Short mmCIF file of C-alpha atoms in Angstrom, two decimals:
data_model
loop_
_atom_site.label_atom_id
_atom_site.label_comp_id
_atom_site.label_asym_id
_atom_site.label_seq_id
_atom_site.Cartn_x
_atom_site.Cartn_y
_atom_site.Cartn_z
CA UNK A 887 -5.73 46.42 -163.96
CA UNK A 888 -3.51 44.57 -166.42
CA UNK A 889 -3.82 40.84 -167.09
CA UNK A 890 -1.23 39.03 -169.20
CA UNK A 891 -1.48 35.49 -170.47
CA UNK A 892 -0.78 32.95 -173.17
CA UNK A 893 -2.76 30.45 -175.19
CA UNK A 894 -0.73 27.28 -175.59
CA UNK A 895 0.85 26.23 -178.88
CA UNK A 896 -1.56 23.31 -179.22
CA UNK A 897 -4.69 25.33 -178.50
CA UNK A 898 -3.63 28.18 -180.77
CA UNK A 899 -2.87 25.72 -183.56
CA UNK A 900 -6.43 24.39 -183.26
CA UNK A 901 -7.75 27.91 -183.85
CA UNK A 902 -5.32 28.32 -186.75
CA UNK A 903 -6.50 25.10 -188.42
CA UNK A 904 -10.16 26.01 -187.94
CA UNK A 905 -9.69 29.49 -189.42
CA UNK A 906 -7.63 28.12 -192.30
CA UNK A 907 -10.34 25.54 -193.03
CA UNK A 908 -12.98 28.29 -193.20
CA UNK A 909 -10.81 30.36 -195.54
CA UNK A 910 -10.16 27.32 -197.75
CA UNK A 911 -13.84 26.44 -198.03
CA UNK A 912 -14.79 29.97 -199.07
CA UNK A 913 -11.81 30.86 -201.25
CA UNK A 914 -12.63 31.55 -204.91
CA UNK A 915 -9.38 31.42 -206.86
CA UNK A 916 -9.28 31.26 -210.68
CA UNK A 917 -8.35 27.81 -211.96
CA UNK A 918 -9.67 25.97 -208.91
CA UNK A 919 -13.08 24.87 -207.74
CA UNK A 920 -14.39 26.55 -204.63
CA UNK A 921 -13.05 24.66 -201.62
CA UNK A 922 -10.54 22.70 -203.72
CA UNK A 923 -7.61 25.14 -203.77
CA UNK A 924 -4.31 23.67 -202.47
CA UNK A 925 -3.18 24.97 -199.09
CA UNK A 926 0.05 26.49 -200.39
CA UNK A 927 -1.82 28.51 -203.03
CA UNK A 928 -4.25 29.89 -200.43
CA UNK A 929 -1.40 30.88 -198.13
CA UNK A 930 0.31 32.67 -201.00
CA UNK A 931 -2.88 34.56 -201.85
CA UNK A 932 -4.10 35.58 -198.38
CA UNK A 933 -0.78 35.59 -196.56
CA UNK A 934 0.35 33.66 -193.49
CA UNK A 935 0.09 36.72 -191.26
CA UNK A 936 -3.55 37.26 -192.20
CA UNK A 937 -4.38 33.69 -191.17
CA UNK A 938 -2.50 34.13 -187.89
CA UNK A 939 -4.36 37.37 -187.16
CA UNK A 940 -7.73 35.75 -187.80
CA UNK A 941 -6.78 32.78 -185.60
CA UNK A 942 -5.65 35.15 -182.84
CA UNK A 943 -8.92 37.10 -183.10
CA UNK A 944 -10.95 33.89 -182.77
CA UNK A 945 -8.84 32.66 -179.85
CA UNK A 946 -9.00 35.95 -177.92
CA UNK A 947 -12.74 36.42 -178.50
CA UNK A 948 -13.35 33.04 -176.93
CA UNK A 949 -10.83 33.45 -174.11
CA UNK A 950 -11.27 36.94 -172.67
CA UNK A 951 -14.92 36.55 -171.50
CA UNK A 952 -13.87 33.47 -169.48
CA UNK A 953 -11.02 35.40 -167.86
CA UNK A 954 -13.32 38.28 -166.92
CA UNK A 955 -15.90 35.85 -165.57
CA UNK A 956 -13.24 34.42 -163.25
CA UNK A 957 -12.33 37.93 -162.04
CA UNK A 958 -15.99 38.72 -161.37
CA UNK A 959 -16.33 35.50 -159.37
CA UNK A 960 -13.35 36.69 -157.31
CA UNK A 961 -15.37 39.78 -156.36
CA UNK A 962 -14.01 42.37 -158.79
CA UNK A 963 -16.51 44.84 -160.25
CA UNK A 964 -15.45 45.44 -163.83
CA UNK A 965 -16.65 48.49 -165.74
CA UNK A 966 -16.48 49.20 -169.45
CA UNK A 967 -15.12 47.04 -172.23
CA UNK A 968 -11.59 45.63 -171.82
CA UNK A 969 -8.67 46.78 -173.96
CA UNK A 970 -6.99 43.78 -175.54
CA UNK A 971 -3.61 43.63 -177.25
CA UNK A 972 -1.68 40.75 -178.83
CA UNK A 973 1.86 40.63 -177.45
CA UNK A 974 3.16 37.58 -179.32
CA UNK A 975 1.96 36.19 -182.64
CA UNK A 976 3.92 33.54 -184.54
CA UNK A 977 3.31 30.10 -186.02
CA UNK A 978 4.20 27.17 -183.74
CA UNK A 979 4.34 29.48 -180.72
CA UNK A 980 1.99 30.31 -177.86
CA UNK A 981 -0.27 33.29 -178.47
CA UNK A 982 0.61 36.07 -176.02
CA UNK A 983 -1.96 38.66 -175.00
CA UNK A 984 -2.60 41.52 -172.59
CA UNK A 985 -5.97 42.61 -171.23
CA UNK A 986 -6.49 45.95 -169.49
CA UNK A 987 -9.67 46.31 -167.46
CA UNK A 988 -11.11 49.07 -165.29
CA UNK A 989 -12.41 47.98 -161.91
CA UNK A 990 -14.44 49.77 -159.30
CA UNK A 991 -12.44 50.23 -156.11
CA UNK A 992 -13.80 49.04 -152.81
CA UNK A 993 -15.30 51.90 -150.84
CA UNK A 994 -14.78 51.60 -147.10
CA UNK A 995 -18.01 52.63 -145.41
CA UNK A 996 -18.22 54.16 -141.98
CA UNK A 997 -21.21 53.63 -139.68
CA UNK A 998 -23.53 54.98 -142.36
CA UNK A 999 -26.71 54.13 -140.49
CA UNK A 1000 -25.65 56.07 -137.41
CA UNK A 1001 -24.40 59.04 -139.44
CA UNK A 1002 -27.56 59.18 -141.55
CA UNK A 1003 -29.77 58.87 -138.48
CA UNK A 1004 -28.10 61.89 -136.87
CA UNK A 1005 -28.34 64.00 -140.02
CA UNK A 1006 -31.92 63.07 -140.87
CA UNK A 1007 -33.26 63.83 -137.40
CA UNK A 1008 -31.93 67.40 -137.45
CA UNK A 1009 -34.74 69.93 -137.16
CA UNK A 1010 -35.03 72.33 -140.09
CA UNK A 1011 -37.13 75.46 -140.29
CA UNK A 1012 -39.41 75.33 -143.33
CA UNK A 1013 -40.85 78.53 -144.78
CA UNK A 1014 -44.62 78.20 -145.02
CA UNK A 1015 -45.17 79.59 -148.54
CA UNK A 1016 -42.46 77.39 -150.07
CA UNK A 1017 -43.06 74.42 -147.83
CA UNK A 1018 -42.98 71.62 -150.42
CA UNK A 1019 -40.06 73.09 -152.36
CA UNK A 1020 -38.08 73.67 -149.18
CA UNK A 1021 -38.76 70.13 -148.01
CA UNK A 1022 -37.34 68.74 -151.23
CA UNK A 1023 -34.29 71.00 -151.07
CA UNK A 1024 -33.66 70.07 -147.46
CA UNK A 1025 -34.06 66.39 -148.24
CA UNK A 1026 -31.49 66.66 -151.02
CA UNK A 1027 -29.11 68.63 -148.78
CA UNK A 1028 -29.29 65.97 -146.09
CA UNK A 1029 -28.78 63.21 -148.63
CA UNK A 1030 -25.60 64.85 -149.92
CA UNK A 1031 -24.35 65.54 -146.40
CA UNK A 1032 -24.86 61.89 -145.51
CA UNK A 1033 -22.94 60.68 -148.56
CA UNK A 1034 -20.08 63.07 -147.82
CA UNK A 1035 -19.67 61.59 -144.34
CA UNK A 1036 -20.39 57.87 -144.55
CA UNK A 1037 -17.42 56.73 -146.63
CA UNK A 1038 -13.68 57.01 -146.18
CA UNK A 1039 -12.90 58.84 -149.41
CA UNK A 1040 -9.18 58.85 -148.69
CA UNK A 1041 -9.05 55.07 -149.21
CA UNK A 1042 -10.47 55.52 -152.70
CA UNK A 1043 -7.91 58.21 -153.52
CA UNK A 1044 -5.10 55.92 -152.36
CA UNK A 1045 -6.45 53.16 -154.59
CA UNK A 1046 -6.40 55.32 -157.72
CA UNK A 1047 -3.13 56.97 -156.61
CA UNK A 1048 -4.41 60.53 -156.95
CA UNK A 1049 -5.16 63.43 -154.65
CA UNK A 1050 -8.53 65.19 -154.68
CA UNK A 1051 -6.84 68.24 -156.21
CA UNK A 1052 -5.51 66.10 -159.07
CA UNK A 1053 -9.00 64.72 -159.68
CA UNK A 1054 -10.42 68.23 -159.77
CA UNK A 1055 -8.02 69.06 -162.59
CA UNK A 1056 -9.48 66.17 -164.60
CA UNK A 1057 -13.12 66.77 -163.68
CA UNK A 1058 -15.29 69.68 -162.67
CA UNK A 1059 -16.37 69.91 -159.03
CA UNK A 1060 -19.87 68.71 -159.92
CA UNK A 1061 -18.55 65.75 -161.92
CA UNK A 1062 -16.24 64.77 -159.05
CA UNK A 1063 -19.13 64.92 -156.59
CA UNK A 1064 -21.29 62.76 -158.86
CA UNK A 1065 -18.57 60.12 -159.11
CA UNK A 1066 -17.94 60.20 -155.37
CA UNK A 1067 -21.61 59.98 -154.45
CA UNK A 1068 -22.25 57.31 -157.08
CA UNK A 1069 -19.51 55.07 -155.69
CA UNK A 1070 -20.79 55.50 -152.14
CA UNK A 1071 -24.40 54.78 -153.10
CA UNK A 1072 -23.26 51.67 -154.94
CA UNK A 1073 -21.31 50.48 -151.90
CA UNK A 1074 -24.28 51.00 -149.56
CA UNK A 1075 -26.65 49.32 -152.03
CA UNK A 1076 -24.36 46.28 -152.20
CA UNK A 1077 -24.02 46.21 -148.42
CA UNK A 1078 -27.79 46.34 -147.98
CA UNK A 1079 -28.35 43.85 -150.81
CA UNK A 1080 -30.78 46.20 -152.53
CA UNK A 1081 -32.60 44.59 -155.43
CA UNK A 1082 -34.26 46.18 -158.44
CA UNK A 1083 -36.89 44.18 -160.31
CA UNK A 1084 -37.64 44.08 -164.03
CA UNK A 1085 -41.17 45.37 -163.50
CA UNK A 1086 -39.83 48.41 -161.64
CA UNK A 1087 -37.38 49.12 -164.47
CA UNK A 1088 -40.11 48.81 -167.11
CA UNK A 1089 -42.37 51.19 -165.20
CA UNK A 1090 -39.56 53.73 -164.78
CA UNK A 1091 -38.68 53.58 -168.49
CA UNK A 1092 -42.33 54.04 -169.43
CA UNK A 1093 -42.50 57.05 -167.12
CA UNK A 1094 -39.33 58.59 -168.58
CA UNK A 1095 -40.41 58.06 -172.19
CA UNK A 1096 -43.62 60.01 -171.64
CA UNK A 1097 -41.51 63.17 -171.56
CA UNK A 1098 -39.68 62.30 -174.81
CA UNK A 1099 -41.05 62.86 -178.35
CA UNK A 1100 -41.84 59.58 -180.11
CA UNK A 1101 -39.22 60.03 -182.84
CA UNK A 1102 -36.53 60.77 -180.27
CA UNK A 1103 -37.58 57.81 -178.13
CA UNK A 1104 -37.04 55.46 -181.08
CA UNK A 1105 -33.40 56.57 -181.31
CA UNK A 1106 -32.59 55.81 -177.67
CA UNK A 1107 -30.28 52.91 -176.85
CA UNK A 1108 -32.53 50.52 -174.94
CA UNK A 1109 -29.69 48.92 -172.98
CA UNK A 1110 -28.41 52.29 -171.78
CA UNK A 1111 -31.93 53.38 -170.96
CA UNK A 1112 -32.44 50.23 -168.92
CA UNK A 1113 -29.15 50.75 -167.05
CA UNK A 1114 -30.08 54.37 -166.36
CA UNK A 1115 -33.50 53.40 -164.99
CA UNK A 1116 -31.90 50.68 -162.87
CA UNK A 1117 -29.48 53.20 -161.37
CA UNK A 1118 -32.20 55.72 -160.54
CA UNK A 1119 -34.34 53.10 -158.79
CA UNK A 1120 -31.44 51.56 -156.89
CA UNK A 1121 -30.20 54.96 -155.70
CA UNK A 1122 -33.67 55.99 -154.53
CA UNK A 1123 -34.07 52.73 -152.60
CA UNK A 1124 -30.65 53.32 -151.04
CA UNK A 1125 -31.58 56.84 -149.98
CA UNK A 1126 -34.82 55.54 -148.47
CA UNK A 1127 -32.84 53.17 -146.29
CA UNK A 1128 -30.52 55.98 -145.18
CA UNK A 1129 -33.48 58.23 -144.40
CA UNK A 1130 -35.35 55.65 -142.37
CA UNK A 1131 -32.68 53.99 -140.24
#
């Protein structure tokens, strides 16, 4: 999704003046006391374009989070960091910009409770000697079968303007299935208003770290680890709903 916009001449000039003031206060130029250098000398030394770029950076950094917050309030689910480009940069002019964001498409769910109920109640023959292993395999098979049937995948493909064959060229079959199932689980979790609590996340992280050497654990990105634990817990809660409808 592409968002274009402008910051008015007046607002951009305020950023320009603020940035220029900071540069002036910190400039150390021979022959002048720090903070006492005339404006024209500073502009000659650092360059007008440099000041404009710094002003644009300050303006955009303050503006884009507000724009994304508005989009989130409108119901869009934004993923990843936005790509931002300046489209117009000149003194005494509005600041033009472009923001490109990735959004999760809406997944249209079928009657997932009915579909899951029919799949989960199917009788399956379990071999005695491998009873526990077979139960787990059968549970996973039914989970995948449910996910394959409860969403209208064609709507998603229309949204991204690709066929399934085109997606397979970009991703392996397993990667495509993970994306598909992840989107469906997310949609069901949102529909069911599934919540994950901080205590649950902490317990899951503690459990996962037990299998990791201490030195390796120290290198892990805590935010990513937290997101990963959150996803595991939310997905499991979602599956439990599908299995017990």
